[in-house]
mmCIF file of C-alpha atoms in Angstrom:
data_model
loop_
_atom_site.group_PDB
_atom_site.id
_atom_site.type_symbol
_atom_site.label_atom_id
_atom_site.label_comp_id
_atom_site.label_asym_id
_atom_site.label_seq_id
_atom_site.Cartn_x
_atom_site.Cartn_y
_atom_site.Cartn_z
ATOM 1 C CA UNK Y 1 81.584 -41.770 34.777
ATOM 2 C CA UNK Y 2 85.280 -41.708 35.907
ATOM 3 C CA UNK Y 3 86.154 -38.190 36.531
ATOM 4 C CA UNK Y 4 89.907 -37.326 36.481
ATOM 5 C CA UNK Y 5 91.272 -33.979 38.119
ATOM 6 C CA UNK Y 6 94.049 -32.433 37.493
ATOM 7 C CA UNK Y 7 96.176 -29.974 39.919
ATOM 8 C CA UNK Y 8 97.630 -27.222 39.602
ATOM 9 C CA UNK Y 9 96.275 -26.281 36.499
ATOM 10 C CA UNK Y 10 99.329 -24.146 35.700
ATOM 11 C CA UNK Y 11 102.471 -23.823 37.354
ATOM 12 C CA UNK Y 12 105.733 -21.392 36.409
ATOM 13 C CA UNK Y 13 108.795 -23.254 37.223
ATOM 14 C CA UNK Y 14 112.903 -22.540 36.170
ATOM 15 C CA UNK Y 15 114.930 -24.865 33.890
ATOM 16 C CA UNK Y 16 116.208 -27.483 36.342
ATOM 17 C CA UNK Y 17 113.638 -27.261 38.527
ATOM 18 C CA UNK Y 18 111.940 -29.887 40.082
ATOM 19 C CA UNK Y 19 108.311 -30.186 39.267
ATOM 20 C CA UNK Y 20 105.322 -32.725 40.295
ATOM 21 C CA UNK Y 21 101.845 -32.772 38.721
ATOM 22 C CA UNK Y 22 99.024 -34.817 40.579
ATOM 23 C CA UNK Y 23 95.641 -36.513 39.123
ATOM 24 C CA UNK Y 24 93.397 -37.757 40.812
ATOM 25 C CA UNK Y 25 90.661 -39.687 39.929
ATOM 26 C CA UNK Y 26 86.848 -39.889 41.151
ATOM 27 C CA UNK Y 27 87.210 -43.570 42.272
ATOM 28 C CA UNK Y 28 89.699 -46.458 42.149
ATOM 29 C CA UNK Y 29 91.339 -46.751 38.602
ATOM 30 C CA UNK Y 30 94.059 -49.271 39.488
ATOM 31 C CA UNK Y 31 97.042 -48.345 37.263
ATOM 32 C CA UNK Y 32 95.080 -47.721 34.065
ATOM 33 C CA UNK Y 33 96.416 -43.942 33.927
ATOM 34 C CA UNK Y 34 98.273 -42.375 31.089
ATOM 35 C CA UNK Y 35 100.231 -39.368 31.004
ATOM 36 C CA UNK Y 36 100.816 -36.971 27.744
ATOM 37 C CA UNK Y 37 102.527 -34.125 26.978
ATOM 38 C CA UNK Y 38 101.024 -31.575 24.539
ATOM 39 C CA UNK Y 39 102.591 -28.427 22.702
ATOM 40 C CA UNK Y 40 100.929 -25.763 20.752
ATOM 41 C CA UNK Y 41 99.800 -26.699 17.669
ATOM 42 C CA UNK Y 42 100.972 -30.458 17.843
ATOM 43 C CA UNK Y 43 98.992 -33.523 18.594
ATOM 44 C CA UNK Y 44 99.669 -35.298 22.532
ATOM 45 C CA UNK Y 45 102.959 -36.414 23.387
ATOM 46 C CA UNK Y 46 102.555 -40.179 25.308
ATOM 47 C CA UNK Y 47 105.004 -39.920 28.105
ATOM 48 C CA UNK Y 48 104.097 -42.702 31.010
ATOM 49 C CA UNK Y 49 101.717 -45.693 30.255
ATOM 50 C CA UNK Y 50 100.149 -47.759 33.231
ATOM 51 C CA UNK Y 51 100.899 -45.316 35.817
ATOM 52 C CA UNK Y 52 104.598 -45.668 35.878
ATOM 53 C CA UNK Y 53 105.993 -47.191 32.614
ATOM 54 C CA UNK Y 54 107.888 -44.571 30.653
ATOM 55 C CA UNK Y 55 107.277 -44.729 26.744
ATOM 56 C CA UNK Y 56 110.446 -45.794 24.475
ATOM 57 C CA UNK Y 57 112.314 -42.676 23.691
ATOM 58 C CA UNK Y 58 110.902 -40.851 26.296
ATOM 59 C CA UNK Y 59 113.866 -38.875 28.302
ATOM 60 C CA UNK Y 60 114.321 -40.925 32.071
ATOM 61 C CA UNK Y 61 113.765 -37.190 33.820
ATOM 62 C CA UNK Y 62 109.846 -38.552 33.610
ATOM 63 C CA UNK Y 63 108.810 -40.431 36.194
ATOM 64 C CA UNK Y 64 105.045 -41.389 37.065
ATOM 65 C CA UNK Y 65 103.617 -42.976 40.383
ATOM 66 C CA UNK Y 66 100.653 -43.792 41.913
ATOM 67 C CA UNK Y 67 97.655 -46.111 41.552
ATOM 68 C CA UNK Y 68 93.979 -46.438 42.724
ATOM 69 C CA UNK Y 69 92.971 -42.571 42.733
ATOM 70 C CA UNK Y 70 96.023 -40.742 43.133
ATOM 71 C CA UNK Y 71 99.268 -40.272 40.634
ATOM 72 C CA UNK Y 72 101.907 -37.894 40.166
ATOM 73 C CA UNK Y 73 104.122 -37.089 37.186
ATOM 74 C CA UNK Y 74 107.393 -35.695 38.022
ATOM 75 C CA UNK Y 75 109.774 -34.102 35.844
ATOM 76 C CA UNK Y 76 112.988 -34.261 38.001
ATOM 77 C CA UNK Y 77 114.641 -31.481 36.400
ATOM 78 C CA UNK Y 78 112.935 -29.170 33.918
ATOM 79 C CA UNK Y 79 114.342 -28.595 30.673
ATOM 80 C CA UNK Y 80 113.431 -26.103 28.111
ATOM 81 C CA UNK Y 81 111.884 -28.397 25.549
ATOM 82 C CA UNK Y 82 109.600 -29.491 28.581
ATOM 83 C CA UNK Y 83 107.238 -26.589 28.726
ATOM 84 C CA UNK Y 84 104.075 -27.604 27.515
ATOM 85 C CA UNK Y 85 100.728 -28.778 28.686
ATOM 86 C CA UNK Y 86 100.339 -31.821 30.346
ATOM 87 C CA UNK Y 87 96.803 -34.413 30.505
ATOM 88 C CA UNK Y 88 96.871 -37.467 32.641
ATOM 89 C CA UNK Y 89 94.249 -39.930 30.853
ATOM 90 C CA UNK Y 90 92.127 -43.223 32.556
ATOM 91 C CA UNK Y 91 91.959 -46.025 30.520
ATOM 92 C CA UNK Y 92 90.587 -47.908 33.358
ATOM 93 C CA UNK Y 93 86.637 -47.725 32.001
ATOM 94 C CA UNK Y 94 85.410 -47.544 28.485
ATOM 95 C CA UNK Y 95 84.773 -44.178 28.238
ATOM 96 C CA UNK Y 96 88.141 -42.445 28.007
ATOM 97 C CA UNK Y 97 88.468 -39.137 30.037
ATOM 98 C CA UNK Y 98 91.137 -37.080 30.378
ATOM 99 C CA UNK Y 99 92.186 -34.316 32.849
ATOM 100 C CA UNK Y 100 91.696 -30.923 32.794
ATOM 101 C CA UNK Y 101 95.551 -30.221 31.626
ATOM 102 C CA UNK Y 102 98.137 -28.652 33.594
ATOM 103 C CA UNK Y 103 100.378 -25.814 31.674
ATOM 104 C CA UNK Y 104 103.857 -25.741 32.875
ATOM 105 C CA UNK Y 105 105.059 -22.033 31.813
ATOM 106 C CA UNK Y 106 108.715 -20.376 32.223
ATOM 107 C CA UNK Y 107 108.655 -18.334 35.021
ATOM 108 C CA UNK E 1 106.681 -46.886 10.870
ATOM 109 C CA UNK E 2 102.415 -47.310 11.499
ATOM 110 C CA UNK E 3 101.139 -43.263 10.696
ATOM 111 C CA UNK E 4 97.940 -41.480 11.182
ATOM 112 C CA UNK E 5 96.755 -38.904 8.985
ATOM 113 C CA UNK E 6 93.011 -37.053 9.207
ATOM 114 C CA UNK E 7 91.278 -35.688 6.504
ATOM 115 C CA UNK E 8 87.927 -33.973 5.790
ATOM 116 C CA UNK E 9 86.522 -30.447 5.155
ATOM 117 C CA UNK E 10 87.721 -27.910 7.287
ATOM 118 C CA UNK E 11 84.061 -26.005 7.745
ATOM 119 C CA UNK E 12 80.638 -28.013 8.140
ATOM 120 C CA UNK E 13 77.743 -25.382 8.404
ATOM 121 C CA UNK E 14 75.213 -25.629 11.840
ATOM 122 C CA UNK E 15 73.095 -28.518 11.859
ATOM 123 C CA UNK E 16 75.169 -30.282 8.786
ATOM 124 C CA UNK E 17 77.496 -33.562 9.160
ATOM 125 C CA UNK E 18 80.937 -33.414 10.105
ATOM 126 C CA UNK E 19 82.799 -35.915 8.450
ATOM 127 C CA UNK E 20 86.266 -37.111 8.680
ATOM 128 C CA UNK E 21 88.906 -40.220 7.692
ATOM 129 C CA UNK E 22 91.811 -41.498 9.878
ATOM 130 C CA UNK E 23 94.081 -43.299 7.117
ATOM 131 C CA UNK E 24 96.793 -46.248 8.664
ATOM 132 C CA UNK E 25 99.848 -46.427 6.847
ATOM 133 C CA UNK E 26 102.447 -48.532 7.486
ATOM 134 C CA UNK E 27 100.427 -51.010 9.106
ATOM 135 C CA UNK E 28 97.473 -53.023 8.981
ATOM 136 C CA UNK E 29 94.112 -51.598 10.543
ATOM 137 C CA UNK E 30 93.238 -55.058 11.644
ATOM 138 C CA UNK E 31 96.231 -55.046 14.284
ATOM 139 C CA UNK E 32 95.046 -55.865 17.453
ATOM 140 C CA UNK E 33 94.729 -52.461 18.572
ATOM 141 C CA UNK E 34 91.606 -50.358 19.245
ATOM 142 C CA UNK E 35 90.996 -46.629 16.923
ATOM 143 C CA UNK E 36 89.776 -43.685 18.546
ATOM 144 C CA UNK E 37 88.398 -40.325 17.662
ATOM 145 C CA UNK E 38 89.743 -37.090 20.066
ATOM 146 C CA UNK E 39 88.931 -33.413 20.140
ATOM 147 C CA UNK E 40 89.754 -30.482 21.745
ATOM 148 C CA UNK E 41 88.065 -26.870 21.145
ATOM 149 C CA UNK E 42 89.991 -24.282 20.350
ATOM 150 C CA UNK E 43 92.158 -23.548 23.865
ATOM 151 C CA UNK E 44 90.213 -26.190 25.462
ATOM 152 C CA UNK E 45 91.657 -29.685 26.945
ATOM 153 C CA UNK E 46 91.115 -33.111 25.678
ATOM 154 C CA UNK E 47 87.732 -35.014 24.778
ATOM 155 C CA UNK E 48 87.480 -38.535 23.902
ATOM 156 C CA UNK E 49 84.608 -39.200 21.297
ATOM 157 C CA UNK E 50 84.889 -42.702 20.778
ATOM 158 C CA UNK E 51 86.549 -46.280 19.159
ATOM 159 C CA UNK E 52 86.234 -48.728 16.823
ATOM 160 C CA UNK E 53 88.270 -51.977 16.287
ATOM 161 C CA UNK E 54 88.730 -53.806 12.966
ATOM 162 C CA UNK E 55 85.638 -56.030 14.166
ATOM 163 C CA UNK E 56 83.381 -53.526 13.457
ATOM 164 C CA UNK E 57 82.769 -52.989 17.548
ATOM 165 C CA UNK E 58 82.168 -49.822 18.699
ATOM 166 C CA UNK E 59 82.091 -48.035 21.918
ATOM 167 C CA UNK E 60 81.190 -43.961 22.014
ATOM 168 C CA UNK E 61 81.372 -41.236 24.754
ATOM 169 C CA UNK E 62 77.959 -41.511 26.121
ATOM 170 C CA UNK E 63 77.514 -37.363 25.489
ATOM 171 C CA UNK E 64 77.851 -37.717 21.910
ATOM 172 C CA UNK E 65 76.593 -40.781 21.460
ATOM 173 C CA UNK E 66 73.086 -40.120 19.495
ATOM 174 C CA UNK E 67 75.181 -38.150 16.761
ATOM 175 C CA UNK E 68 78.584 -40.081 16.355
ATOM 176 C CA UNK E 69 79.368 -42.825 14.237
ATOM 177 C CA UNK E 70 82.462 -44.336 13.586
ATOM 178 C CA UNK E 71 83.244 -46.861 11.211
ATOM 179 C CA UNK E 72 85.925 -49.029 9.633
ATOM 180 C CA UNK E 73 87.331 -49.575 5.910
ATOM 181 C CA UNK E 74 89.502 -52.365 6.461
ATOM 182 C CA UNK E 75 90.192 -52.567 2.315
ATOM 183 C CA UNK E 76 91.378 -49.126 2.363
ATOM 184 C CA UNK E 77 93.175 -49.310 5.881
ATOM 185 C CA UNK E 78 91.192 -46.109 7.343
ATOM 186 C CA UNK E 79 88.366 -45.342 9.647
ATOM 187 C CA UNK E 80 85.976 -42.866 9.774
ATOM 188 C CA UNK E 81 84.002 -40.579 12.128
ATOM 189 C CA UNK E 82 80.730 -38.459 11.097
ATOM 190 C CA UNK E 83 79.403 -36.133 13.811
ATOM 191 C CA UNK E 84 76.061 -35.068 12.851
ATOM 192 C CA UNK E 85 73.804 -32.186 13.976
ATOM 193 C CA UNK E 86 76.448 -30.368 14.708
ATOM 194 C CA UNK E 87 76.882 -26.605 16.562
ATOM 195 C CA UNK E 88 79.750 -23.922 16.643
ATOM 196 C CA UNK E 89 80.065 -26.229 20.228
ATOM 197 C CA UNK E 90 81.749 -28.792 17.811
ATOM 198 C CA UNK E 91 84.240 -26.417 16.245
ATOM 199 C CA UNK E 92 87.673 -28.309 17.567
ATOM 200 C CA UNK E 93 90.532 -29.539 16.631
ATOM 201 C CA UNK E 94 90.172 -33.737 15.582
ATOM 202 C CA UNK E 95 92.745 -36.167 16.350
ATOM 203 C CA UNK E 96 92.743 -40.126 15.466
ATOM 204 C CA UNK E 97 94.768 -42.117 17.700
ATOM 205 C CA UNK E 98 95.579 -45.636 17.750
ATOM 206 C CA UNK E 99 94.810 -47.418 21.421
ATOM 207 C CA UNK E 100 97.164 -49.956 22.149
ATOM 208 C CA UNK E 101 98.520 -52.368 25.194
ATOM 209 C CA UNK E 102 101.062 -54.427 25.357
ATOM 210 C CA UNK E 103 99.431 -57.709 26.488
ATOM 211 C CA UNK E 104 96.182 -58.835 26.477
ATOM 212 C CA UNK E 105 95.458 -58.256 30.337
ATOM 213 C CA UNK E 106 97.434 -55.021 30.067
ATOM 214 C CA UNK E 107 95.896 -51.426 30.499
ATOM 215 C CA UNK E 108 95.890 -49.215 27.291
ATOM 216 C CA UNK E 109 96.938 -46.363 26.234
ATOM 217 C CA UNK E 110 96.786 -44.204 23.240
ATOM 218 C CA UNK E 111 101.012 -44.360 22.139
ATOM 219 C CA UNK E 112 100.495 -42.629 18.237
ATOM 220 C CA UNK E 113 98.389 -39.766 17.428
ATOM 221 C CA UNK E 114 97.849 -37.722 13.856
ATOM 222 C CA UNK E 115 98.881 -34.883 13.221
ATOM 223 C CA UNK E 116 95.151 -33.282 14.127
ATOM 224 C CA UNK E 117 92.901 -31.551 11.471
ATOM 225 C CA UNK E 118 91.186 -28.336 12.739
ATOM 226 C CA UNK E 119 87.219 -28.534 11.785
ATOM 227 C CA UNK E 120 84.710 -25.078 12.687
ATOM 228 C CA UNK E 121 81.268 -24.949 11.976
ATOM 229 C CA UNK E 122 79.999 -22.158 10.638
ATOM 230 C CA UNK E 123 78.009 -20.535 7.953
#
């Protein structure tokens, strides 16, 4: 099974801030990784498809990279609506796993 | 625009059958787009449980595998999950998403999700 990790698990960051988020995965997924974004009490948000492809209607301050076992999501300047939890996702084998989530909290 | 909505009892007792329906509306089921079943416990992250396409086909997260079937209604535009045997382990929060790519070659992704119904098992 693909595992997919996830780091930091949390971070505290200020509105306008710069923030990255790695995953990494267990072996070579190609560019079959998703990113979401969740918020309490709603379902996941998708934000990047295929490693790098940002969703329609998703705000351009996303940006995802990477491919094999290592990806970033960047959010290049934080906004408030932006705090939230975020899961990267492989869609590279059958069985879908997702990361652990990392929570991105005011500081 | 295509929506998901769950729905099933909120409480299953230990050791009963947890049983839920994904209902498609504003577009056909038999898109060519795979269905999936996700949880996530209570403060927990994200599990995948399994898919179905309008085929019947299947394909199920290997650690739930001897209790989960999913299935497909393709006159009534839904698909279902039932969980059975289940523990307060299985007390989570269920989403149906639809799995989607853009071309055929192209890597998927899971681009609409309902709105999540919150199941706990207990007696």
């Amino acid at each position: 099974d693909i595992q997919m990790t996830q780091s930091p698990s949390s971070l505290s960051a200020s509105v306008g801030d710069r923030v990255t988020i790695t995953c990494r995965a267990s072996q070579s997924i190609s560019s079959y990784l998703n990113w979401y974004q969740q918020k309490p009490g709603k379902a996941p948000k998708l934000l990047i498809y295929a490693a790098s492809s940002l969703q329609s209607g998703v705000p351009s301050r996303f940006s995802g990279s990477g491919s094999g076992t290592d990806f970033t999501l960047t959010i290049s300047s934080l906004q408030p609506e932006d705090f939230a939890t975020y899961y990267c996702q492989q869609s590279y084998s059958t069985l879908r796993a997702f990361g652990q989530g990392t929570k991105v909290e005011i500081k | 625009q295509v929506q998901l909505q769950e729905s099933g009892p909120g409480l299953v007792k230990p050791s009963g059958t947890l049983s839920l329906t994904c209902a498609v509306s504003g577009g056909s089921i038999s898109s060519s787009n795979w269905w999936s079943w996700v949880r996530q416990p209570p403060g927990k992250g994200l599990e995948w449980i399994g898919e179905i396409y309008h085929s019947g086909s299947t394909n199920y997260n290997p650690s739930l595998k001897s209790r989960v079937t999913i299935s497909v209604d393709k006159s009534k535009n839904q698909f279902s999950l039932k969980l059975s045997s289940v523990t307060a382990a299985d007390t989570a929060v269920y989403y149906c998403a639809r799995d989607r790519k853009k071309t055929v070659a192209a890597p998927r992704y899971f681009d609409l999700w309902g709105r999540g119904t919150l199941v706990t098992v207990s007696s």
